[in-house]
Amino acid sequence: MSLTKAHNRMIENAQINVLDFIPPQYHADIKSGATTYDATSNVQAALDAGTDIVFPKGTYLVNGNTSTAEPLTVNTNKRIDLQGSKLIRTTTTQGGFFKVTSGGDFFELRNGTLDSQNNTFNFYHLIDFNASACDLLLDNVSLLNNCAGGISSPTASQDTDLLYVYEAKNVYVNNCTFQLASRQGISFINGCDTVTIKNSRFEDCFLFGVDFEPNASPAATDDMYETVIIDGCVFKNNGSKSASVFVWSGVAIGPLAIESPHVNVAFITNLHITNNDFISTDFVNEVGGTQSPALRINSQKNVVFANNKIQNLAFINIGTTSASINYLNAVISNNFVDKSIGNHPSKINSYFFDKVVVANNTLSELEIGSQESYTVDGNAFETASTYAVLPRTGSNGIISNNNFDVGTYAVSTSSTTTEFLLVGNELNGSSLTGPSANLDVVRVGNSDNIVRASVLLEGDYSIISIPTGTATTVADLEDTSNAGMIVVTDGGTRSGSFALYGNFTDGTNNTSYLTNVQDSGHNGSALTLVGQTIKFTHTFGSTRNFKVNVVKLA
């Protein structure tokens, strides 16, 4: 290349053609895809020459800087258009393609492929980004094959991602593919103003497709991310594949993790996860253990999880880290659990927000709770598991207008003593017979199978002291003629429920609904019907305090 041409290419804002920095005798092989020429130093020279870089379509071998054991380095503004080109590697001596450090305001990469061909080295990522004041943009880019050993025999616990973002100002990823990594498709570590990931695909990443995990250093704080949007993406078969292809152990892994096991903060202010497909076809026969795929969305303040398709995940956690974190609101709506393949229930767990709304979803199982209130409305539940809805915490819960097609219980209160309202729920399952030992308050035994009742755990009766082995009156049916159920719980230290009298059939008092309840190995707790009075007996060996709640039919 002549000095004049090189000088012209270095004029500010001029477009830099990478081929101008590569000897002409190698151009034909690059364009045909048959190159064996390591162009690392040539590409680095082009990157150093200006802002706007173009790679004429071809295949470029970039094995890294042998003297520094580093990939291509960038510390100034860059707009790179690959123009359909592919960058490849043939050695594991140095890893990755681009290392972006502080010094610029933006790094943009478009229209091409970075393919490590699984020639990787531990802690080397295809793009390693650490520039807190710099915006990152990836558009129409594929990041492929950063997994030592490949998909069939991967090396265990290799910390290699496709894109690693330690710090950035804003991140925008659109129409990109992230496929096959020893660890994550994308890792986010220590915060950004905004993150937007749209219309992209994450597949065969052995830990998570995308992982947000602020580390303890620098100290993690609330609101490290102002807004995170993940929209219109496909997450398929992320996580270790089976017991025979096992890379990471001891964690529930899968498509997406937004949490921090290291710190106790709510680090995302606004989180929107919408219109995505979460698919795990590789896990059809892996039901238990650490191989079960999971979607974990913890440690955030305002969450919208909507219009997503979920297929064969073990569970989806949304806000389940700690009640001490200052969560605000969550809306979980219009999601669809596809049960056409696999045997994982894709159960949703959502606790500890101030307010939670779960509406208009097609679900299998839901565990719900809040610090203030929750609403479960207009959902369709279909499950053969023990229950469809399990309320846990929150004193102002409403479960309304849902359709339950279940094998056993619609709503189980075995893990809560908080009050909630049941309105207008319809039950279509088979073998739904009266309240049972788990205080399943929405279980019916008549042919109508519809509950149109407003039900409230009222706490009409004070805490009463009951000696051991003594049948003591806890309720008088003459005073509670419209009682649907009477619940006895420990008024002292225990939170579980011990016994119940229940009736959700035709309004009559029926002794067949008196049920003995065993709780954590405490035997002998029972309610009996004597005339019109309900008596409670326990065998704890000493006098204990109990609280009696009356569930009334409207």
Coordinates of C-alpha atoms in Angstrom, one line a residue:
M1 CA 0.0 0.0 0.0
S2 CA 1.4 3.4 -0.9
L3 CA 2.0 6.1 1.7
T4 CA -0.5 8.3 -0.2
K5 CA -3.2 5.7 0.1
A6 CA -2.5 5.1 3.7
H7 CA -2.5 8.8 4.4
N8 CA -5.8 9.3 2.6
R9 CA -7.4 6.4 4.6
M10 CA -6.4 8.1 7.9
I11 CA -8.2 11.3 7.2
E12 CA -10.7 11.9 9.9
N13 CA -14.1 10.3 9.2
A14 CA -12.8 8.6 6.1
Q15 CA -13.9 5.0 5.5
I16 CA -11.1 2.5 6.3
N17 CA -11.0 -0.5 4.0
V18 CA -9.3 -3.4 5.8
L19 CA -8.1 -5.0 2.5
D20 CA -6.0 -1.9 2.0
F21 CA -3.9 -3.0 5.0
I22 CA -3.6 -6.7 3.8
P23 CA -1.0 -7.7 1.1
P24 CA -2.9 -8.0 -2.3
Q25 CA -1.7 -11.6 -2.8
Y26 CA -4.0 -12.7 0.0
H27 CA -7.2 -10.9 -1.2
A28 CA -8.5 -13.7 -3.5
D29 CA -8.3 -16.4 -0.8
I30 CA -10.0 -14.0 1.7
K31 CA -12.8 -13.3 -0.7
S32 CA -13.3 -17.0 -1.6
G33 CA -13.3 -18.1 2.1
A34 CA -10.2 -20.2 1.7
T35 CA -7.7 -17.9 3.6
T36 CA -4.9 -19.3 5.7
Y37 CA -3.2 -15.9 6.2
D38 CA -3.3 -14.6 9.8
A39 CA -4.4 -11.0 9.3
T40 CA -4.4 -10.0 13.0
S41 CA -1.7 -7.3 12.7
N42 CA -3.2 -5.9 9.5
V43 CA -6.7 -5.7 10.9
Q44 CA -5.3 -4.0 14.1
A45 CA -3.6 -1.4 11.9
A46 CA -6.8 -0.7 10.1
L47 CA -8.6 -0.3 13.4
D48 CA -6.0 2.1 14.6
A49 CA -6.3 4.2 11.4
G50 CA -9.7 5.7 11.8
T51 CA -13.3 5.5 13.0
D52 CA -15.3 3.9 10.2
I53 CA -14.0 0.5 9.2
V54 CA -15.3 -1.8 6.5
F55 CA -14.5 -5.4 5.8
P56 CA -15.2 -6.3 2.1
K57 CA -17.1 -9.6 2.1
G58 CA -14.8 -12.5 2.8
T59 CA -13.3 -14.7 5.5
Y60 CA -10.6 -13.1 7.7
L61 CA -8.3 -15.2 9.9
V62 CA -7.7 -13.3 13.2
N63 CA -5.8 -15.5 15.7
G64 CA -4.8 -12.7 18.0
N65 CA -1.6 -10.8 18.9
T66 CA 1.0 -13.5 19.6
S67 CA 3.3 -11.0 21.4
T68 CA 0.7 -9.7 23.9
A69 CA -1.7 -12.8 23.9
E70 CA -4.6 -10.4 23.3
P71 CA -7.3 -10.1 20.6
L72 CA -7.8 -7.0 18.6
T73 CA -7.8 -4.0 20.9
V74 CA -10.1 -0.9 20.6
N75 CA -9.9 2.2 22.8
T76 CA -11.3 4.9 20.5
N77 CA -14.6 5.4 18.7
K78 CA -15.4 2.7 16.1
R79 CA -18.1 1.9 13.5
I80 CA -17.3 -1.5 12.0
D81 CA -19.3 -2.8 9.1
L82 CA -18.4 -6.4 8.3
Q83 CA -20.4 -6.3 5.1
G84 CA -21.3 -10.0 5.4
S85 CA -17.7 -11.1 6.3
K86 CA -16.7 -13.7 8.8
L87 CA -13.8 -13.5 11.3
I88 CA -12.4 -16.9 12.3
R89 CA -9.8 -18.4 14.6
T90 CA -7.7 -21.5 14.2
T91 CA -5.7 -21.5 17.5
T92 CA -6.4 -21.5 21.2
T93 CA -3.2 -19.6 22.2
Q94 CA -5.1 -16.3 22.3
G95 CA -8.8 -16.0 22.6
G96 CA -11.5 -13.7 21.3
F97 CA -11.7 -11.1 18.6
F98 CA -12.3 -7.6 20.1
K99 CA -11.2 -6.2 23.4
V100 CA -12.9 -2.8 24.0
T101 CA -11.5 -0.6 26.7
S102 CA -12.1 3.0 27.9
G103 CA -11.3 5.9 25.6
G104 CA -14.2 6.2 23.2
D105 CA -17.9 7.1 23.2
F106 CA -19.2 4.3 21.0
F107 CA -18.3 0.9 19.5
E108 CA -20.6 -0.3 16.7
L109 CA -20.4 -3.6 14.9
R110 CA -22.7 -4.6 12.1
N111 CA -23.5 -7.2 9.4
G112 CA -21.2 -10.2 9.9
T113 CA -20.0 -13.2 11.9
L114 CA -17.4 -13.8 14.6
D115 CA -16.7 -17.5 14.7
S116 CA -14.1 -18.9 17.1
Q117 CA -14.6 -22.4 15.7
N118 CA -14.4 -23.5 19.4
N119 CA -10.7 -22.5 19.4
T120 CA -11.0 -20.8 22.7
F121 CA -9.0 -20.3 25.9
N122 CA -10.4 -19.8 29.4
F123 CA -11.6 -16.3 30.3
Y124 CA -11.4 -15.1 26.6
H125 CA -14.7 -13.9 25.1
L126 CA -15.4 -13.1 21.5
I127 CA -16.1 -9.5 22.5
D128 CA -14.7 -8.3 25.8
F129 CA -16.2 -4.9 26.6
N130 CA -15.1 -2.8 29.5
A131 CA -15.8 0.9 28.9
S132 CA -18.2 2.6 31.3
A133 CA -18.6 5.8 29.2
C134 CA -19.0 4.0 25.9
D135 CA -22.1 2.9 24.1
L136 CA -22.1 -0.6 22.6
L137 CA -24.2 -1.5 19.5
L138 CA -24.4 -4.9 17.8
D139 CA -26.7 -5.2 14.7
N140 CA -27.1 -8.2 12.5
V141 CA -24.1 -10.0 14.0
S142 CA -23.6 -13.7 14.7
L143 CA -21.3 -14.7 17.6
L144 CA -20.6 -18.4 17.3
N145 CA -18.7 -21.4 18.8
N146 CA -16.8 -20.3 21.9
C147 CA -16.9 -23.6 23.6
A148 CA -13.7 -25.7 24.1
G149 CA -14.4 -29.2 23.1
G150 CA -17.5 -28.3 21.1
I151 CA -21.1 -29.2 21.8
S152 CA -20.6 -32.9 22.0
S153 CA -17.7 -33.0 24.5
P154 CA -17.3 -29.5 26.1
T155 CA -14.6 -28.8 28.7
A156 CA -16.2 -28.4 32.1
S157 CA -16.5 -24.9 33.8
Q158 CA -14.8 -22.9 31.1
D159 CA -15.5 -19.2 31.8
T160 CA -15.9 -18.2 28.1
D161 CA -18.8 -16.0 26.8
L162 CA -19.7 -14.8 23.4
L163 CA -20.2 -11.2 24.6
Y164 CA -18.9 -10.1 28.0
V165 CA -19.9 -6.6 29.2
Y166 CA -18.1 -5.6 32.4
E167 CA -19.3 -2.0 32.1
A168 CA -20.9 0.1 29.5
K169 CA -23.0 3.2 29.2
N170 CA -25.8 1.9 26.9
V171 CA -26.1 -1.4 25.2
Y172 CA -28.2 -2.1 22.1
V173 CA -28.3 -5.6 20.5
N174 CA -30.6 -6.2 17.5
N175 CA -31.1 -9.1 15.1
C176 CA -28.1 -11.0 16.5
T177 CA -27.3 -14.7 17.0
F178 CA -25.4 -16.0 20.0
Q179 CA -24.8 -19.7 19.6
L180 CA -22.6 -22.2 21.6
A181 CA -20.6 -20.9 24.5
S182 CA -19.0 -22.7 27.5
R183 CA -20.8 -20.1 29.7
Q184 CA -23.1 -17.3 28.6
G185 CA -24.3 -15.8 25.3
I186 CA -24.1 -12.4 27.0
S187 CA -22.8 -11.6 30.5
F188 CA -23.5 -8.3 32.2
I189 CA -21.4 -7.6 35.3
N190 CA -21.3 -4.1 36.7
G191 CA -24.1 -1.9 35.3
C192 CA -25.3 0.2 32.4
D193 CA -27.8 3.0 32.0
T194 CA -29.9 1.0 29.5
V195 CA -29.8 -2.4 27.9
T196 CA -32.0 -3.3 24.9
I197 CA -31.8 -6.8 23.3
K198 CA -34.3 -7.3 20.5
N199 CA -35.1 -9.9 17.8
S200 CA -32.0 -12.0 18.7
R201 CA -31.4 -15.7 19.2
F202 CA -29.6 -17.5 22.1
E203 CA -28.9 -21.2 21.6
D204 CA -26.7 -23.8 23.2
C205 CA -25.0 -21.7 25.8
F206 CA -24.0 -24.1 28.6
L207 CA -24.9 -21.8 31.6
F208 CA -27.3 -19.1 30.5
G209 CA -28.3 -17.4 27.3
V210 CA -28.1 -14.0 29.0
D211 CA -26.9 -13.4 32.5
F212 CA -27.1 -10.2 34.6
E213 CA -24.9 -10.6 37.7
P214 CA -23.4 -7.6 39.4
N215 CA -20.3 -8.5 41.3
A216 CA -19.4 -7.3 44.8
S217 CA -16.5 -5.2 43.4
P218 CA -17.1 -2.5 42.6
A219 CA -19.8 -2.5 45.3
A220 CA -23.2 -3.4 43.8
T221 CA -25.9 -0.9 44.5
D222 CA -29.6 -0.4 43.8
D223 CA -30.5 0.9 40.3
M224 CA -27.2 -0.1 38.6
Y225 CA -29.3 -0.5 35.5
E226 CA -32.0 2.1 34.8
T227 CA -33.9 0.1 32.1
V228 CA -33.5 -3.4 30.7
I229 CA -35.6 -4.5 27.7
I230 CA -35.5 -8.0 26.2
D231 CA -38.0 -8.3 23.4
G232 CA -38.8 -10.6 20.5
C233 CA -35.9 -13.0 21.2
V234 CA -35.6 -16.8 21.1
F235 CA -33.8 -18.7 23.9
K236 CA -33.4 -22.3 22.9
N237 CA -31.6 -25.2 24.8
N238 CA -29.4 -23.1 27.0
G239 CA -27.9 -24.9 30.0
S240 CA -26.1 -28.2 30.3
K241 CA -27.7 -30.6 27.9
S242 CA -28.1 -33.8 30.0
A243 CA -26.2 -35.9 32.5
S244 CA -23.9 -37.1 29.7
V245 CA -23.0 -33.5 28.6
F246 CA -22.6 -31.7 31.9
V247 CA -20.5 -28.5 32.0
W248 CA -21.9 -26.6 35.1
S249 CA -23.0 -28.2 38.4
G250 CA -24.8 -27.1 41.5
V251 CA -27.1 -24.5 39.9
A252 CA -30.4 -24.4 38.1
I253 CA -29.4 -23.2 34.6
G254 CA -31.2 -22.3 31.5
P255 CA -32.2 -19.4 29.2
L256 CA -32.0 -16.3 31.3
A257 CA -30.6 -15.2 34.7
I258 CA -31.2 -11.7 36.1
E259 CA -30.0 -12.0 39.7
S260 CA -27.0 -11.6 42.0
P261 CA -26.0 -14.3 44.3
H262 CA -23.2 -12.0 45.7
V263 CA -25.2 -9.0 46.8
N264 CA -28.5 -8.1 48.4
V265 CA -29.7 -5.2 46.2
A266 CA -32.4 -4.4 43.7
F267 CA -30.1 -3.6 40.9
I268 CA -32.5 -3.0 38.0
T269 CA -35.0 -0.2 38.2
N270 CA -37.2 -1.1 35.2
L271 CA -37.2 -4.6 33.5
H272 CA -39.4 -5.5 30.5
I273 CA -39.2 -9.1 29.2
T274 CA -41.8 -9.4 26.4
N275 CA -42.6 -11.4 23.3
N276 CA -39.8 -14.0 23.7
D277 CA -39.7 -17.7 23.2
F278 CA -38.1 -19.8 26.0
I279 CA -37.6 -23.3 24.7
S280 CA -35.8 -26.3 26.2
T281 CA -36.3 -29.3 23.9
D282 CA -33.0 -30.9 25.1
F283 CA -34.4 -31.4 28.6
V284 CA -37.4 -33.6 27.8
N285 CA -36.3 -36.5 30.0
E286 CA -34.3 -34.5 32.6
V287 CA -36.9 -33.8 35.3
G288 CA -34.9 -33.4 38.5
G289 CA -31.6 -32.2 39.7
T290 CA -29.4 -29.5 38.4
Q291 CA -30.1 -30.4 34.8
S292 CA -33.6 -28.9 35.0
P293 CA -33.7 -25.7 33.0
A294 CA -34.7 -22.5 34.9
L295 CA -35.4 -18.9 34.1
R296 CA -34.4 -16.7 37.1
I297 CA -35.4 -13.1 37.3
N298 CA -34.5 -11.8 40.8
S299 CA -33.3 -8.5 42.3
Q300 CA -35.2 -5.9 40.4
K301 CA -37.8 -3.2 41.1
N302 CA -40.4 -2.9 38.4
V303 CA -41.0 -5.9 36.2
V304 CA -43.2 -6.6 33.1
F305 CA -43.0 -10.2 32.0
A306 CA -45.6 -10.4 29.2
N307 CA -46.5 -12.2 25.9
N308 CA -43.8 -14.8 26.3
K309 CA -44.0 -18.5 25.2
I310 CA -42.5 -20.9 27.7
Q311 CA -41.7 -24.5 26.8
N312 CA -40.4 -27.3 29.1
L313 CA -38.7 -25.2 31.8
A314 CA -38.6 -26.4 35.4
F315 CA -39.5 -23.1 36.9
I316 CA -39.5 -19.3 36.4
N317 CA -38.5 -17.3 39.4
I318 CA -39.7 -13.6 39.3
G319 CA -38.7 -11.7 42.5
T320 CA -37.8 -14.5 44.8
T321 CA -34.5 -13.5 46.5
S322 CA -35.3 -11.8 49.8
A323 CA -38.1 -9.9 51.5
S324 CA -35.6 -7.4 52.7
I325 CA -35.0 -6.0 49.1
N326 CA -37.1 -3.0 48.2
Y327 CA -39.1 -4.5 45.3
L328 CA -41.9 -2.4 43.8
N329 CA -44.3 -3.9 41.2
A330 CA -44.5 -6.9 38.9
V331 CA -47.0 -7.5 36.0
I332 CA -47.0 -11.1 34.6
S333 CA -49.5 -11.2 31.8
N334 CA -50.5 -13.0 28.6
N335 CA -47.8 -15.6 28.8
F336 CA -48.3 -19.1 27.4
V337 CA -46.9 -22.3 28.8
D338 CA -46.7 -24.8 25.9
K339 CA -47.0 -28.3 27.2
S340 CA -46.8 -30.0 23.8
I341 CA -43.3 -31.4 24.5
G342 CA -41.4 -32.3 27.7
N343 CA -42.5 -32.9 31.2
H344 CA -41.3 -29.9 33.1
P345 CA -44.2 -27.8 34.6
S346 CA -42.7 -24.4 33.9
K347 CA -44.0 -23.3 37.3
I348 CA -43.9 -19.5 38.0
N349 CA -42.8 -18.4 41.4
S350 CA -43.3 -14.7 42.3
Y351 CA -42.8 -13.3 45.8
F352 CA -41.7 -10.2 47.8
F353 CA -42.8 -7.4 45.4
D354 CA -45.0 -4.7 46.9
K355 CA -47.6 -5.5 44.4
V356 CA -47.9 -8.4 41.9
V357 CA -50.5 -8.9 39.1
V358 CA -50.7 -12.2 37.3
A359 CA -53.3 -11.9 34.6
N360 CA -54.5 -13.6 31.4
N361 CA -51.8 -16.2 31.2
T362 CA -52.0 -19.9 30.3
L363 CA -50.1 -21.6 33.1
S364 CA -49.4 -24.8 34.8
E365 CA -48.5 -23.8 38.4
L366 CA -48.1 -20.6 40.3
E367 CA -46.7 -19.8 43.7
I368 CA -47.6 -16.2 44.6
G369 CA -46.9 -13.7 47.3
S370 CA -46.2 -10.1 48.0
Q371 CA -45.3 -7.6 50.7
E372 CA -48.5 -5.6 50.1
S373 CA -51.0 -7.2 47.6
Y374 CA -51.3 -9.6 44.7
T375 CA -53.9 -10.3 42.0
V376 CA -54.3 -13.5 40.1
D377 CA -57.0 -12.9 37.5
G378 CA -58.3 -14.3 34.2
N379 CA -55.7 -17.1 33.9
A380 CA -56.2 -20.6 32.6
F381 CA -54.5 -23.3 34.7
E382 CA -53.9 -26.8 33.5
T383 CA -51.9 -29.2 35.6
A384 CA -51.7 -32.7 37.0
S385 CA -49.6 -31.6 39.9
T386 CA -50.6 -31.1 43.5
Y387 CA -52.0 -27.6 43.0
A388 CA -52.4 -24.9 40.4
V389 CA -52.0 -21.8 42.8
L390 CA -50.2 -21.7 46.1
P391 CA -50.5 -18.4 47.9
R392 CA -47.7 -17.7 50.3
T393 CA -47.5 -14.1 51.6
G394 CA -49.4 -10.9 51.3
S395 CA -52.5 -9.8 53.3
N396 CA -54.5 -8.5 50.3
G397 CA -54.6 -11.3 47.8
I398 CA -57.3 -11.6 45.2
I399 CA -57.7 -14.8 43.1
S400 CA -60.5 -14.2 40.6
N401 CA -62.0 -15.2 37.3
N402 CA -59.5 -18.0 36.7
N403 CA -60.3 -21.3 34.9
F404 CA -58.8 -24.4 36.6
D405 CA -58.4 -27.7 34.8
V406 CA -56.5 -29.6 37.4
G407 CA -56.0 -33.1 38.6
T408 CA -56.0 -32.4 42.3
Y409 CA -56.2 -28.9 43.9
A410 CA -57.0 -25.6 42.3
V411 CA -55.8 -23.4 45.2
S412 CA -53.8 -24.8 48.2
T413 CA -53.2 -22.8 51.3
S414 CA -50.8 -25.3 52.9
S415 CA -48.0 -22.7 53.0
T416 CA -49.9 -19.5 54.1
T417 CA -52.1 -18.2 56.9
T418 CA -52.7 -14.8 55.2
E419 CA -56.1 -13.9 54.0
F420 CA -57.1 -13.7 50.3
L421 CA -60.3 -13.2 48.3
L422 CA -61.7 -15.8 45.9
V423 CA -64.2 -14.5 43.3
G424 CA -65.7 -16.1 40.2
N425 CA -63.3 -18.9 39.6
E426 CA -64.3 -21.9 37.5
L427 CA -63.1 -25.4 38.1
N428 CA -63.3 -28.0 35.3
G429 CA -61.0 -30.8 36.6
S430 CA -62.0 -34.3 37.5
S431 CA -62.1 -35.9 41.0
L432 CA -62.4 -32.6 42.8
T433 CA -63.8 -33.6 46.2
G434 CA -64.2 -31.4 49.2
P435 CA -61.5 -29.6 51.3
S436 CA -58.5 -31.9 52.1
A437 CA -55.6 -32.0 54.5
N438 CA -53.8 -29.2 52.8
L439 CA -56.7 -26.7 53.3
D440 CA -57.5 -26.6 49.6
V441 CA -60.1 -24.0 49.7
V442 CA -61.1 -24.1 46.0
R443 CA -61.9 -27.8 45.7
V444 CA -65.5 -28.8 45.0
G445 CA -67.3 -32.2 45.0
N446 CA -70.6 -31.4 43.4
S447 CA -71.5 -31.7 39.7
D448 CA -71.7 -27.9 39.3
N449 CA -67.9 -27.5 39.8
I450 CA -68.2 -23.7 39.9
V451 CA -67.4 -21.5 42.9
R452 CA -69.1 -18.1 42.7
A453 CA -68.3 -17.2 46.3
S454 CA -66.6 -14.3 48.0
V455 CA -64.4 -16.1 50.6
L456 CA -62.5 -14.5 53.3
L457 CA -60.3 -15.8 56.2
E458 CA -61.9 -13.5 58.7
G459 CA -60.3 -14.4 62.0
D460 CA -63.6 -14.0 63.8
Y461 CA -62.4 -15.9 66.9
S462 CA -59.7 -14.8 69.3
I463 CA -56.6 -16.8 70.0
I464 CA -57.6 -19.4 72.5
S465 CA -55.6 -21.6 74.8
I466 CA -56.2 -25.3 74.4
P467 CA -54.8 -28.0 76.8
T468 CA -53.3 -31.0 75.3
G469 CA -55.6 -34.0 74.7
T470 CA -58.7 -32.0 75.5
A471 CA -61.5 -31.5 72.9
T472 CA -62.2 -27.8 73.0
T473 CA -65.0 -25.9 71.3
V474 CA -63.5 -23.5 68.7
A475 CA -66.6 -22.7 66.6
D476 CA -70.4 -22.9 66.9
L477 CA -72.2 -23.6 63.6
E478 CA -75.3 -21.8 64.8
D479 CA -73.2 -18.6 64.9
T480 CA -71.6 -19.3 61.6
S481 CA -74.4 -20.8 59.6
N482 CA -72.8 -19.9 56.3
A483 CA -69.4 -21.2 57.2
G484 CA -67.6 -22.8 54.3
M485 CA -64.5 -23.8 56.3
I486 CA -63.0 -23.4 59.8
V487 CA -59.2 -23.3 60.0
V488 CA -57.2 -23.8 63.1
T489 CA -53.6 -22.5 63.2
D490 CA -51.0 -22.1 65.8
G491 CA -51.4 -18.7 67.4
G492 CA -47.9 -18.8 68.9
T493 CA -44.7 -19.6 66.9
R494 CA -45.9 -21.8 64.1
S495 CA -47.3 -20.6 60.8
G496 CA -48.7 -23.9 59.4
S497 CA -52.4 -24.9 59.6
F498 CA -53.4 -27.9 61.6
A499 CA -57.1 -28.8 61.0
L500 CA -60.2 -27.7 59.3
Y501 CA -63.9 -28.2 59.0
G502 CA -65.0 -27.5 55.4
N503 CA -68.1 -27.5 53.2
F504 CA -68.2 -26.2 49.6
T505 CA -71.1 -28.2 48.3
D506 CA -74.8 -27.4 49.0
G507 CA -74.6 -25.4 52.2
T508 CA -75.3 -28.2 54.6
N509 CA -73.0 -29.3 57.4
N510 CA -71.4 -32.6 56.4
T511 CA -69.2 -34.6 58.8
S512 CA -67.4 -36.2 55.8
Y513 CA -65.6 -33.0 55.4
L514 CA -63.9 -33.1 58.8
T515 CA -60.3 -33.7 58.1
N516 CA -57.3 -34.7 60.2
V517 CA -54.3 -32.5 59.3
Q518 CA -50.7 -33.4 60.0
D519 CA -48.2 -30.6 60.0
S520 CA -44.5 -31.1 60.2
G521 CA -44.9 -34.4 62.1
H522 CA -47.3 -33.2 64.7
N523 CA -49.8 -36.0 64.9
G524 CA -53.1 -36.1 66.7
S525 CA -54.4 -32.6 65.6
A526 CA -58.1 -33.0 64.7
L527 CA -61.4 -31.2 64.4
T528 CA -64.6 -33.1 65.3
L529 CA -68.3 -32.1 64.9
V530 CA -70.3 -32.5 68.0
G531 CA -73.9 -31.5 67.4
Q532 CA -73.5 -27.9 66.1
T533 CA -70.1 -27.3 67.7
I534 CA -66.7 -27.8 66.2
K535 CA -64.1 -29.1 68.7
F536 CA -60.3 -29.1 68.3
T537 CA -58.0 -31.6 69.9
H538 CA -54.2 -31.6 69.8
T539 CA -51.5 -33.8 71.5
F540 CA -48.5 -31.5 71.8
G541 CA -48.0 -32.4 75.4
S542 CA -48.8 -29.0 76.8
T543 CA -51.3 -26.2 76.6
R544 CA -50.9 -24.3 73.3
N545 CA -52.4 -21.1 71.8
F546 CA -54.3 -21.5 68.6
K547 CA -56.0 -19.1 66.3
V548 CA -59.3 -20.0 64.7
N549 CA -60.3 -18.5 61.3
V550 CA -63.7 -18.8 59.7
V551 CA -64.1 -19.0 55.9
K552 CA -67.5 -17.8 54.9
L553 CA -69.5 -18.3 51.7
A554 CA -70.9 -15.1 50.3

